[in-house]
């Protein structure tokens, strides 16, 4: 039996990429980093086990996309936003992350997230499709485990097949040969 809960410590789930650091990379290193990142996102979305993101705090940009790689998302009830901040940071969104947004979120949510940089706290995130539920900080991991635990007995072979079929277009957008 297996499943995965993805979380972090502190007040941030993930602030996304360190753009200033990436700007210092040589062009070839930047291209390789981008290839590796989108491949990692694609592998996470098609991981052959149930996955839950326990979003313990802010999830901005790449961190929001990372949360979307999971099958379910639990947000901390009292703190943290999930958002795509690229419009304010003046950073384009790559085709893989954009495909993730389109595949996992309703069209109006994608529009507001991408073009307005709208920030979603837990209740709004649930209503908009970013999150499935919320929990207090001290119950966040337990809530994520409550989701994943009953699913861990599912057959990994069929889970692999179903997730690859469900997310085939998304996997291809992330460079996977499914």
mmCIF file of C-alpha atoms in Angstrom:
data_model
loop_
_atom_site.group_PDB
_atom_site.id
_atom_site.type_symbol
_atom_site.label_atom_id
_atom_site.label_comp_id
_atom_site.label_asym_id
_atom_site.label_seq_id
_atom_site.Cartn_x
_atom_site.Cartn_y
_atom_site.Cartn_z
ATOM 1 C CA UNK A 1 0.000 0.000 0.000
ATOM 2 C CA UNK A 2 1.278 3.445 -0.835
ATOM 3 C CA UNK A 3 0.320 7.046 -1.345
ATOM 4 C CA UNK A 4 2.029 10.398 -1.099
ATOM 5 C CA UNK A 5 1.420 13.532 0.938
ATOM 6 C CA UNK A 6 3.407 16.544 -0.241
ATOM 7 C CA UNK A 7 3.881 19.358 2.269
ATOM 8 C CA UNK A 8 6.427 21.796 3.661
ATOM 9 C CA UNK A 9 7.364 23.452 6.928
ATOM 10 C CA UNK A 10 6.853 27.002 8.045
ATOM 11 C CA UNK A 11 4.569 29.615 6.576
ATOM 12 C CA UNK A 12 5.223 28.738 2.922
ATOM 13 C CA UNK A 13 4.238 25.651 0.961
ATOM 14 C CA UNK A 14 6.331 27.008 -1.913
ATOM 15 C CA UNK A 15 6.993 30.475 -3.263
ATOM 16 C CA UNK A 16 7.815 28.967 -6.628
ATOM 17 C CA UNK A 17 11.055 29.473 -8.472
ATOM 18 C CA UNK A 18 13.841 31.802 -7.420
ATOM 19 C CA UNK A 19 13.737 33.894 -10.583
ATOM 20 C CA UNK A 20 16.761 35.993 -9.599
ATOM 21 C CA UNK A 21 18.826 32.825 -9.172
ATOM 22 C CA UNK A 22 17.575 31.393 -12.467
ATOM 23 C CA UNK A 23 18.541 34.591 -14.283
ATOM 24 C CA UNK A 24 22.163 33.958 -13.240
ATOM 25 C CA UNK A 25 22.329 30.568 -14.956
ATOM 26 C CA UNK A 26 24.014 30.131 -18.291
ATOM 27 C CA UNK A 27 21.543 29.697 -21.178
ATOM 28 C CA UNK A 28 22.202 25.953 -21.497
ATOM 29 C CA UNK A 29 21.768 25.462 -17.746
ATOM 30 C CA UNK A 30 18.497 27.416 -17.846
ATOM 31 C CA UNK A 31 17.175 25.225 -20.657
ATOM 32 C CA UNK A 32 18.179 22.063 -18.785
ATOM 33 C CA UNK A 33 16.595 23.314 -15.565
ATOM 34 C CA UNK A 34 13.334 24.068 -17.390
ATOM 35 C CA UNK A 35 13.328 20.615 -19.022
ATOM 36 C CA UNK A 36 13.975 18.927 -15.677
ATOM 37 C CA UNK A 37 11.323 20.976 -13.892
ATOM 38 C CA UNK A 38 8.534 20.307 -16.369
ATOM 39 C CA UNK A 39 9.461 16.628 -16.461
ATOM 40 C CA UNK A 40 9.310 16.479 -12.645
ATOM 41 C CA UNK A 41 5.855 18.113 -12.702
ATOM 42 C CA UNK A 42 4.721 15.618 -15.336
ATOM 43 C CA UNK A 43 6.040 12.671 -13.339
ATOM 44 C CA UNK A 44 4.291 13.896 -10.197
ATOM 45 C CA UNK A 45 0.946 14.322 -11.960
ATOM 46 C CA UNK A 46 1.122 10.760 -13.309
ATOM 47 C CA UNK A 47 2.618 9.147 -10.190
ATOM 48 C CA UNK A 48 0.889 5.754 -9.899
ATOM 49 C CA UNK A 49 -0.310 6.299 -6.332
ATOM 50 C CA UNK A 50 -2.886 8.642 -4.771
ATOM 51 C CA UNK A 51 -1.332 12.016 -3.948
ATOM 52 C CA UNK A 52 -2.419 14.854 -1.676
ATOM 53 C CA UNK A 53 -0.851 18.273 -1.239
ATOM 54 C CA UNK A 54 -1.109 19.537 2.347
ATOM 55 C CA UNK A 55 -0.734 23.237 1.527
ATOM 56 C CA UNK A 56 0.559 24.578 4.833
ATOM 57 C CA UNK A 57 0.971 28.192 3.701
ATOM 58 C CA UNK A 58 1.513 30.366 0.661
ATOM 59 C CA UNK A 59 1.741 28.569 -2.689
ATOM 60 C CA UNK A 60 2.733 31.067 -5.352
ATOM 61 C CA UNK A 61 3.456 30.530 -9.051
ATOM 62 C CA UNK A 62 5.494 27.324 -9.432
ATOM 63 C CA UNK A 63 4.418 26.380 -5.903
ATOM 64 C CA UNK A 64 0.773 26.580 -6.967
ATOM 65 C CA UNK A 65 1.557 24.400 -9.982
ATOM 66 C CA UNK A 66 3.373 21.972 -7.677
ATOM 67 C CA UNK A 67 0.238 21.721 -5.515
ATOM 68 C CA UNK A 68 -1.825 21.046 -8.659
ATOM 69 C CA UNK A 69 0.359 18.065 -9.520
ATOM 70 C CA UNK A 70 -1.359 16.241 -6.658
ATOM 71 C CA UNK A 71 -4.718 14.513 -7.013
ATOM 72 C CA UNK A 72 -6.192 16.343 -3.998
ATOM 73 C CA UNK A 73 -5.267 19.502 -2.122
ATOM 74 C CA UNK A 74 -5.903 20.460 1.512
ATOM 75 C CA UNK A 75 -5.256 24.101 2.393
ATOM 76 C CA UNK A 76 -4.484 25.496 5.777
ATOM 77 C CA UNK A 77 -7.693 27.142 6.963
ATOM 78 C CA UNK A 78 -6.267 30.226 8.654
ATOM 79 C CA UNK A 79 -3.225 31.227 6.631
ATOM 80 C CA UNK A 80 -1.859 31.207 3.124
ATOM 81 C CA UNK A 81 -2.819 32.030 -0.416
ATOM 82 C CA UNK A 82 -2.544 30.017 -3.570
ATOM 83 C CA UNK A 83 -1.998 32.059 -6.708
ATOM 84 C CA UNK A 84 -0.223 32.555 -9.997
ATOM 85 C CA UNK A 85 1.788 35.741 -9.443
ATOM 86 C CA UNK A 86 3.455 35.875 -12.863
ATOM 87 C CA UNK A 87 1.366 38.796 -14.132
ATOM 88 C CA UNK A 88 2.661 40.951 -11.259
ATOM 89 C CA UNK A 89 6.207 39.573 -11.440
ATOM 90 C CA UNK A 90 6.210 40.110 -15.222
ATOM 91 C CA UNK A 91 7.225 36.491 -15.853
ATOM 92 C CA UNK A 92 5.622 34.397 -18.612
ATOM 93 C CA UNK A 93 3.989 31.069 -17.783
ATOM 94 C CA UNK A 94 5.363 28.112 -19.726
ATOM 95 C CA UNK A 95 3.194 25.826 -21.811
ATOM 96 C CA UNK A 96 3.433 22.917 -19.329
ATOM 97 C CA UNK A 97 2.285 24.901 -16.279
ATOM 98 C CA UNK A 98 -0.403 26.583 -18.388
ATOM 99 C CA UNK A 99 -1.640 23.157 -19.468
ATOM 100 C CA UNK A 100 -1.733 22.135 -15.787
ATOM 101 C CA UNK A 101 -3.875 25.141 -14.914
ATOM 102 C CA UNK A 102 -6.269 24.438 -17.788
ATOM 103 C CA UNK A 103 -6.517 20.726 -16.970
ATOM 104 C CA UNK A 104 -7.053 21.076 -13.234
ATOM 105 C CA UNK A 105 -9.010 24.311 -12.798
ATOM 106 C CA UNK A 106 -12.246 25.782 -14.169
ATOM 107 C CA UNK A 107 -11.785 28.249 -17.051
ATOM 108 C CA UNK A 108 -12.884 31.307 -15.027
ATOM 109 C CA UNK A 109 -10.414 30.426 -12.280
ATOM 110 C CA UNK A 110 -7.592 30.098 -14.815
ATOM 111 C CA UNK A 111 -8.490 33.478 -16.311
ATOM 112 C CA UNK A 112 -8.570 35.220 -12.911
ATOM 113 C CA UNK A 113 -5.417 33.483 -11.699
ATOM 114 C CA UNK A 114 -3.361 34.141 -14.841
ATOM 115 C CA UNK A 115 -4.587 37.554 -15.991
ATOM 116 C CA UNK A 116 -5.347 39.156 -12.606
ATOM 117 C CA UNK A 117 -2.948 37.286 -10.328
ATOM 118 C CA UNK A 118 -5.858 36.676 -7.968
ATOM 119 C CA UNK A 119 -4.883 35.266 -4.577
ATOM 120 C CA UNK A 120 -7.121 32.605 -3.073
ATOM 121 C CA UNK A 121 -7.371 31.935 0.668
ATOM 122 C CA UNK A 122 -8.763 28.531 1.704
ATOM 123 C CA UNK A 123 -12.510 29.156 1.336
ATOM 124 C CA UNK A 124 -12.126 30.908 -2.015
ATOM 125 C CA UNK A 125 -9.640 28.263 -3.176
ATOM 126 C CA UNK A 126 -12.180 25.526 -2.468
ATOM 127 C CA UNK A 127 -14.937 27.402 -4.302
ATOM 128 C CA UNK A 128 -12.624 28.083 -7.265
ATOM 129 C CA UNK A 129 -11.311 24.508 -7.579
ATOM 130 C CA UNK A 130 -7.782 25.093 -6.289
ATOM 131 C CA UNK A 131 -8.391 23.046 -3.124
ATOM 132 C CA UNK A 132 -10.686 20.243 -2.058
ATOM 133 C CA UNK A 133 -10.897 21.021 1.633
ATOM 134 C CA UNK A 134 -9.248 22.965 4.433
ATOM 135 C CA UNK A 135 -7.930 22.175 7.884
ATOM 136 C CA UNK A 136 -6.397 24.030 10.814
ATOM 137 C CA UNK A 137 -2.609 24.100 10.943
ATOM 138 C CA UNK A 138 -2.418 21.394 13.601
ATOM 139 C CA UNK A 139 -4.804 19.152 11.640
ATOM 140 C CA UNK A 140 -3.493 19.693 8.127
ATOM 141 C CA UNK A 141 -1.402 16.544 7.852
ATOM 142 C CA UNK A 142 -4.143 14.452 9.478
ATOM 143 C CA UNK A 143 -6.683 15.781 6.963
ATOM 144 C CA UNK A 144 -4.366 14.903 4.069
ATOM 145 C CA UNK A 145 -3.792 11.430 5.491
ATOM 146 C CA UNK A 146 -7.561 10.970 5.907
ATOM 147 C CA UNK A 147 -7.885 11.478 2.148
ATOM 148 C CA UNK A 148 -4.960 9.336 1.047
ATOM 149 C CA UNK A 149 -5.132 6.483 3.582
ATOM 150 C CA UNK A 150 -8.281 4.734 2.234
ATOM 151 C CA UNK A 151 -6.871 4.950 -1.294
ATOM 152 C CA UNK A 152 -3.527 3.331 -0.550
ATOM 153 C CA UNK A 153 -4.954 -0.170 -0.959
ATOM 154 C CA UNK A 154 -5.890 0.499 -4.591
ATOM 155 C CA UNK A 155 -3.956 -1.547 -7.102
ATOM 156 C CA UNK A 156 -0.942 0.430 -8.351
ATOM 157 C CA UNK A 157 -1.175 -1.069 -11.830
ATOM 158 C CA UNK A 158 -4.710 0.161 -12.396
ATOM 159 C CA UNK A 159 -3.894 3.455 -10.667
ATOM 160 C CA UNK A 160 -0.992 3.925 -13.104
ATOM 161 C CA UNK A 161 -3.204 3.110 -16.080
ATOM 162 C CA UNK A 162 -6.062 5.361 -14.973
ATOM 163 C CA UNK A 163 -3.863 8.342 -14.104
ATOM 164 C CA UNK A 164 -1.951 8.083 -17.370
ATOM 165 C CA UNK A 165 -5.231 7.998 -19.284
ATOM 166 C CA UNK A 166 -6.851 10.743 -17.188
ATOM 167 C CA UNK A 167 -3.854 13.061 -17.561
ATOM 168 C CA UNK A 168 -2.511 11.917 -20.963
ATOM 169 C CA UNK A 169 -2.734 15.364 -22.576
ATOM 170 C CA UNK A 170 -1.176 16.963 -19.531
ATOM 171 C CA UNK A 171 1.617 14.378 -19.436
ATOM 172 C CA UNK A 172 2.436 15.128 -23.074
ATOM 173 C CA UNK A 173 2.445 18.864 -22.322
ATOM 174 C CA UNK A 174 5.126 18.077 -19.744
ATOM 175 C CA UNK A 175 7.176 16.050 -22.188
ATOM 176 C CA UNK A 176 6.252 12.550 -21.053
ATOM 177 C CA UNK A 177 5.714 9.749 -23.522
ATOM 178 C CA UNK A 178 2.630 8.060 -22.075
#
